[in-house]
mmCIF file of C-alpha atoms in Angstrom:
data_model
loop_
_atom_site.group_PDB
_atom_site.id
_atom_site.type_symbol
_atom_site.label_atom_id
_atom_site.label_comp_id
_atom_site.label_asym_id
_atom_site.label_seq_id
_atom_site.Cartn_x
_atom_site.Cartn_y
_atom_site.Cartn_z
ATOM 1 C CA MET A 1 16.564 91.370 -191.575
ATOM 2 C CA LYS A 2 16.921 89.307 -189.636
ATOM 3 C CA ILE A 3 18.648 85.864 -190.122
ATOM 4 C CA PRO A 4 17.795 82.930 -188.216
ATOM 5 C CA GLN A 5 19.956 81.386 -186.079
ATOM 6 C CA ILE A 6 21.388 78.540 -185.089
ATOM 7 C CA GLN A 7 21.946 77.401 -181.049
ATOM 8 C CA LEU A 8 23.400 74.579 -179.696
ATOM 9 C CA GLN A 9 23.030 73.465 -175.646
ATOM 10 C CA GLN A 10 25.273 70.974 -175.514
ATOM 11 C CA THR A 11 25.333 68.309 -171.652
ATOM 12 C CA TYR A 12 28.378 66.119 -171.897
ATOM 13 C CA ALA A 13 28.640 62.218 -170.924
ATOM 14 C CA LYS A 14 29.706 61.708 -166.928
ATOM 15 C CA ILE A 15 30.991 58.511 -165.928
ATOM 16 C CA GLY A 16 30.117 56.791 -162.765
ATOM 17 C CA ILE A 17 32.411 54.107 -161.067
ATOM 18 C CA ARG A 18 32.212 53.311 -157.530
ATOM 19 C CA ILE A 19 34.402 51.618 -155.862
ATOM 20 C CA THR A 20 34.261 49.005 -153.125
ATOM 21 C CA LYS A 21 37.560 48.377 -151.584
ATOM 22 C CA PRO A 22 39.727 45.168 -151.575
ATOM 23 C CA VAL A 23 40.021 43.647 -148.164
ATOM 24 C CA GLN A 24 42.783 41.377 -146.850
ATOM 25 C CA ASP A 25 43.053 40.308 -143.230
ATOM 26 C CA ILE A 26 46.421 38.073 -142.741
ATOM 27 C CA GLU A 27 46.655 36.173 -139.297
ATOM 28 C CA GLN A 28 50.737 34.823 -138.502
ATOM 29 C CA PRO A 29 50.094 32.130 -135.614
ATOM 30 C CA PRO A 30 52.894 32.142 -133.859
ATOM 31 C CA ALA A 31 56.056 29.016 -134.640
ATOM 32 C CA GLN A 32 55.500 25.597 -132.247
ATOM 33 C CA MET A 33 58.417 25.579 -130.124
ATOM 34 C CA SER A 34 59.308 23.616 -127.654
ATOM 35 C CA ILE A 35 63.706 23.339 -125.756
ATOM 36 C CA LYS A 36 65.111 20.735 -123.932
ATOM 37 C CA GLN A 37 68.029 21.817 -122.186
ATOM 38 C CA GLU A 38 70.057 18.711 -120.246
ATOM 39 C CA HIS A 39 72.466 19.887 -117.401
ATOM 40 C CA THR A 40 75.863 20.427 -117.897
ATOM 41 C CA LYS A 41 77.260 17.818 -115.014
ATOM 42 C CA MET A 42 81.079 18.510 -112.812
ATOM 43 C CA VAL A 43 81.992 15.761 -111.471
ATOM 44 C CA ILE A 44 85.115 16.482 -108.365
ATOM 45 C CA ASP A 45 87.213 13.451 -107.329
ATOM 46 C CA ARG A 46 88.840 14.527 -104.588
ATOM 47 C CA LYS A 47 91.582 12.824 -102.474
ATOM 48 C CA PRO A 48 92.484 14.143 -99.911
ATOM 49 C CA GLY A 49 96.277 15.630 -97.947
ATOM 50 C CA THR A 50 98.190 13.367 -95.779
ATOM 51 C CA LEU A 51 100.549 15.173 -92.991
ATOM 52 C CA GLU A 52 102.146 12.347 -90.850
ATOM 53 C CA ILE A 53 104.110 14.226 -89.189
ATOM 54 C CA ASP A 54 105.996 11.485 -86.654
ATOM 55 C CA GLN A 55 107.718 13.246 -83.198
ATOM 56 C CA GLU A 56 108.657 9.789 -81.534
ATOM 57 C CA GLN A 57 112.955 10.406 -81.229
ATOM 58 C CA ALA A 58 111.580 14.350 -80.244
ATOM 59 C CA ARG A 59 110.560 12.695 -77.743
ATOM 60 C CA ASN A 60 112.805 9.887 -77.215
ATOM 61 C CA GLU A 61 115.910 12.967 -77.119
ATOM 62 C CA VAL A 62 113.486 15.048 -74.560
ATOM 63 C CA ASN A 63 112.259 12.312 -72.451
ATOM 64 C CA LEU A 64 108.818 12.036 -72.914
ATOM 65 C CA LYS A 65 109.095 8.941 -73.911
ATOM 66 C CA SER A 66 106.798 5.841 -74.249
ATOM 67 C CA PRO A 67 106.066 2.785 -72.025
ATOM 68 C CA SER A 68 107.487 0.512 -74.129
ATOM 69 C CA VAL A 69 110.658 2.659 -75.032
ATOM 70 C CA LEU A 70 111.035 3.820 -71.824
ATOM 71 C CA SER A 71 111.045 0.072 -69.896
ATOM 72 C CA ASP A 72 113.714 -1.227 -72.939
ATOM 73 C CA ASP A 73 115.981 2.196 -72.391
ATOM 74 C CA PHE A 74 115.579 0.707 -68.062
ATOM 75 C CA ALA A 75 116.308 -2.630 -69.420
ATOM 76 C CA GLN A 76 120.095 -1.838 -70.690
ATOM 77 C CA PHE A 77 120.687 0.839 -68.416
ATOM 78 C CA GLY A 78 120.669 -1.803 -65.988
ATOM 79 C CA ARG A 79 122.301 -4.459 -68.434
ATOM 80 C CA GLN A 80 125.241 -1.456 -68.443
ATOM 81 C CA GLN A 81 124.489 -1.013 -64.461
ATOM 82 C CA LEU A 82 125.668 -3.977 -63.709
ATOM 83 C CA LEU A 83 128.229 -4.429 -66.210
ATOM 84 C CA GLU A 84 130.139 -1.594 -65.156
ATOM 85 C CA ALA A 85 129.609 -2.815 -61.500
ATOM 86 C CA ILE A 86 130.597 -5.933 -61.855
ATOM 87 C CA ASP A 87 134.602 -4.258 -63.871
ATOM 88 C CA ALA A 88 134.753 -1.761 -60.639
ATOM 89 C CA ILE A 89 134.238 -5.117 -58.886
ATOM 90 C CA VAL A 90 136.809 -6.765 -60.147
ATOM 91 C CA GLN A 91 139.161 -4.163 -61.383
ATOM 92 C CA ARG A 92 138.621 -3.391 -57.081
ATOM 93 C CA GLY A 93 139.605 -6.838 -55.804
ATOM 94 C CA ASN A 94 143.058 -6.845 -58.762
ATOM 95 C CA ARG A 95 144.200 -3.305 -57.337
ATOM 96 C CA MET A 96 143.326 -5.078 -53.840
ATOM 97 C CA ALA A 97 145.197 -8.191 -54.726
ATOM 98 C CA ALA A 98 148.289 -6.272 -55.975
ATOM 99 C CA ILE A 99 148.890 -5.943 -52.513
ATOM 100 C CA LYS A 100 151.853 -7.448 -52.494
ATOM 101 C CA ASN A 101 153.504 -4.692 -54.960
ATOM 102 C CA LYS A 102 154.106 -2.318 -52.163
ATOM 103 C CA ALA A 103 150.976 0.286 -53.564
ATOM 104 C CA ASP A 104 148.606 0.962 -51.301
ATOM 105 C CA ALA A 105 145.331 0.267 -52.832
ATOM 106 C CA ILE A 106 142.624 0.647 -50.262
ATOM 107 C CA VAL A 107 143.479 5.150 -49.695
ATOM 108 C CA ALA A 108 143.880 4.932 -53.636
ATOM 109 C CA MET A 109 140.027 3.795 -54.004
ATOM 110 C CA ALA A 110 138.601 5.649 -51.135
ATOM 111 C CA THR A 111 139.618 8.592 -52.360
ATOM 112 C CA GLU A 112 139.269 8.164 -56.076
ATOM 113 C CA GLN A 113 134.930 7.579 -54.156
ATOM 114 C CA THR A 114 134.983 10.518 -53.053
ATOM 115 C CA GLN A 115 136.614 12.349 -55.647
ATOM 116 C CA LYS A 116 134.923 12.344 -58.563
ATOM 117 C CA PRO A 117 134.486 15.432 -61.129
ATOM 118 C CA PRO A 118 131.091 17.274 -61.317
ATOM 119 C CA PRO A 119 128.490 16.036 -63.684
ATOM 120 C CA ASP A 120 127.688 16.832 -67.130
ATOM 121 C CA PHE A 121 124.652 19.606 -67.383
ATOM 122 C CA ASN A 122 123.175 19.480 -70.460
ATOM 123 C CA ILE A 123 119.690 21.456 -71.676
ATOM 124 C CA GLY A 124 117.800 18.530 -71.735
ATOM 125 C CA PHE A 125 113.965 20.387 -73.157
ATOM 126 C CA ILE A 126 115.264 20.663 -76.830
ATOM 127 C CA PRO A 127 115.105 18.455 -79.515
ATOM 128 C CA SER A 128 118.270 17.508 -82.082
ATOM 129 C CA TYR A 129 117.783 18.942 -85.804
ATOM 130 C CA GLY A 130 115.987 17.149 -88.064
ATOM 131 C CA SER A 131 114.390 14.395 -85.417
ATOM 132 C CA VAL A 132 110.600 15.492 -86.414
ATOM 133 C CA LYS A 133 109.840 13.725 -89.860
ATOM 134 C CA PHE A 134 107.557 14.881 -92.512
ATOM 135 C CA ASP A 135 105.900 13.421 -94.254
ATOM 136 C CA TYR A 136 103.716 15.444 -97.022
ATOM 137 C CA THR A 137 101.011 13.733 -99.994
ATOM 138 C CA PRO A 138 98.861 16.528 -101.645
ATOM 139 C CA THR A 139 95.792 17.020 -102.208
ATOM 140 C CA GLU A 140 94.737 14.757 -105.831
ATOM 141 C CA LEU A 141 91.325 17.081 -107.271
ATOM 142 C CA GLN A 142 89.971 15.119 -109.794
ATOM 143 C CA ILE A 143 87.515 17.469 -112.046
ATOM 144 C CA ASP A 144 85.410 15.856 -115.003
ATOM 145 C CA TRP A 145 82.397 17.804 -117.036
ATOM 146 C CA GLN A 146 79.711 16.320 -118.219
ATOM 147 C CA ILE A 147 78.456 18.585 -120.541
ATOM 148 C CA GLY A 148 75.120 18.666 -121.332
ATOM 149 C CA GLY A 149 72.850 19.515 -125.072
ATOM 150 C CA THR A 150 70.013 21.497 -126.066
ATOM 151 C CA GLN A 151 67.007 20.115 -127.984
ATOM 152 C CA ILE A 152 65.688 22.334 -129.551
ATOM 153 C CA GLU A 153 62.231 21.459 -131.873
ATOM 154 C CA ILE A 154 60.694 24.531 -133.796
ATOM 155 C CA LEU A 155 57.228 23.837 -135.942
ATOM 156 C CA PRO A 156 56.637 26.558 -138.515
ATOM 157 C CA GLN A 157 52.889 28.298 -138.677
ATOM 158 C CA LYS A 158 51.825 29.324 -141.954
ATOM 159 C CA PRO A 159 49.661 32.665 -142.457
ATOM 160 C CA ILE A 160 46.251 32.825 -142.200
ATOM 161 C CA HIS A 161 45.290 34.940 -145.003
ATOM 162 C CA HIS A 162 41.341 36.154 -146.004
ATOM 163 C CA TYR A 163 41.434 38.368 -148.970
ATOM 164 C CA LYS A 164 37.803 39.473 -150.744
ATOM 165 C CA PRO A 165 38.969 41.627 -153.453
ATOM 166 C CA GLY A 166 37.260 44.542 -154.778
ATOM 167 C CA LYS A 167 35.245 45.686 -157.940
ATOM 168 C CA ALA A 168 35.210 48.972 -159.801
ATOM 169 C CA GLU A 169 31.365 50.159 -161.677
ATOM 170 C CA VAL A 170 31.634 51.963 -164.494
ATOM 171 C CA PHE A 171 27.981 53.527 -165.529
ATOM 172 C CA MET A 172 26.915 56.151 -166.991
ATOM 173 C CA SER A 173 26.014 58.828 -164.378
ATOM 174 C CA GLU A 174 24.026 61.697 -167.001
ATOM 175 C CA TRP A 175 23.963 60.552 -171.117
ATOM 176 C CA PRO A 176 25.144 63.149 -173.948
ATOM 177 C CA GLU A 177 22.890 65.359 -175.053
ATOM 178 C CA LEU A 178 22.760 67.805 -177.888
ATOM 179 C CA LYS A 179 19.505 69.975 -179.088
ATOM 180 C CA ILE A 180 19.668 72.772 -181.654
ATOM 181 C CA ASP A 181 17.551 75.220 -181.850
ATOM 182 C CA VAL A 182 16.744 77.843 -184.796
ATOM 183 C CA LEU A 183 16.372 81.044 -183.822
ATOM 184 C CA GLY A 184 13.696 83.754 -185.360
#
């Protein structure tokens, strides 16, 4: 005997998902920046040094005298020579007046004038030590700094953000089904 059979055919349900992806766009504009810088200044105040050389005494010692000093020397030399000449004349007169002492004054005076000692000679072109005088004032240097500054101003910008959300749609792509058949 044939036994009837039950035949079952089943189709499972299928779910479908349709996804739309989200879109995100971010822009960051650069910050606005302003920089101002004042330059540093350097001010230099300089007083130059001075060197003063006084060589008048050295020039006088080597007989390179200025006209005013030379005329003073000549005047003094003339006075001295005049006084010496007057003194010599007075002494000769006194010696001649002393003839009563039985001295031969004229022969002695003639001998003295003809037999003079040789003149002294010395090097005349080297001045004495310390005859040139120096006076030096050093340079004065003063430096003044005027320090500048920096001013920075920053204006930040907000980011520009665009966002489109995504979607997920769920649907039945295949419905479930059950078929039952009896055979035999």
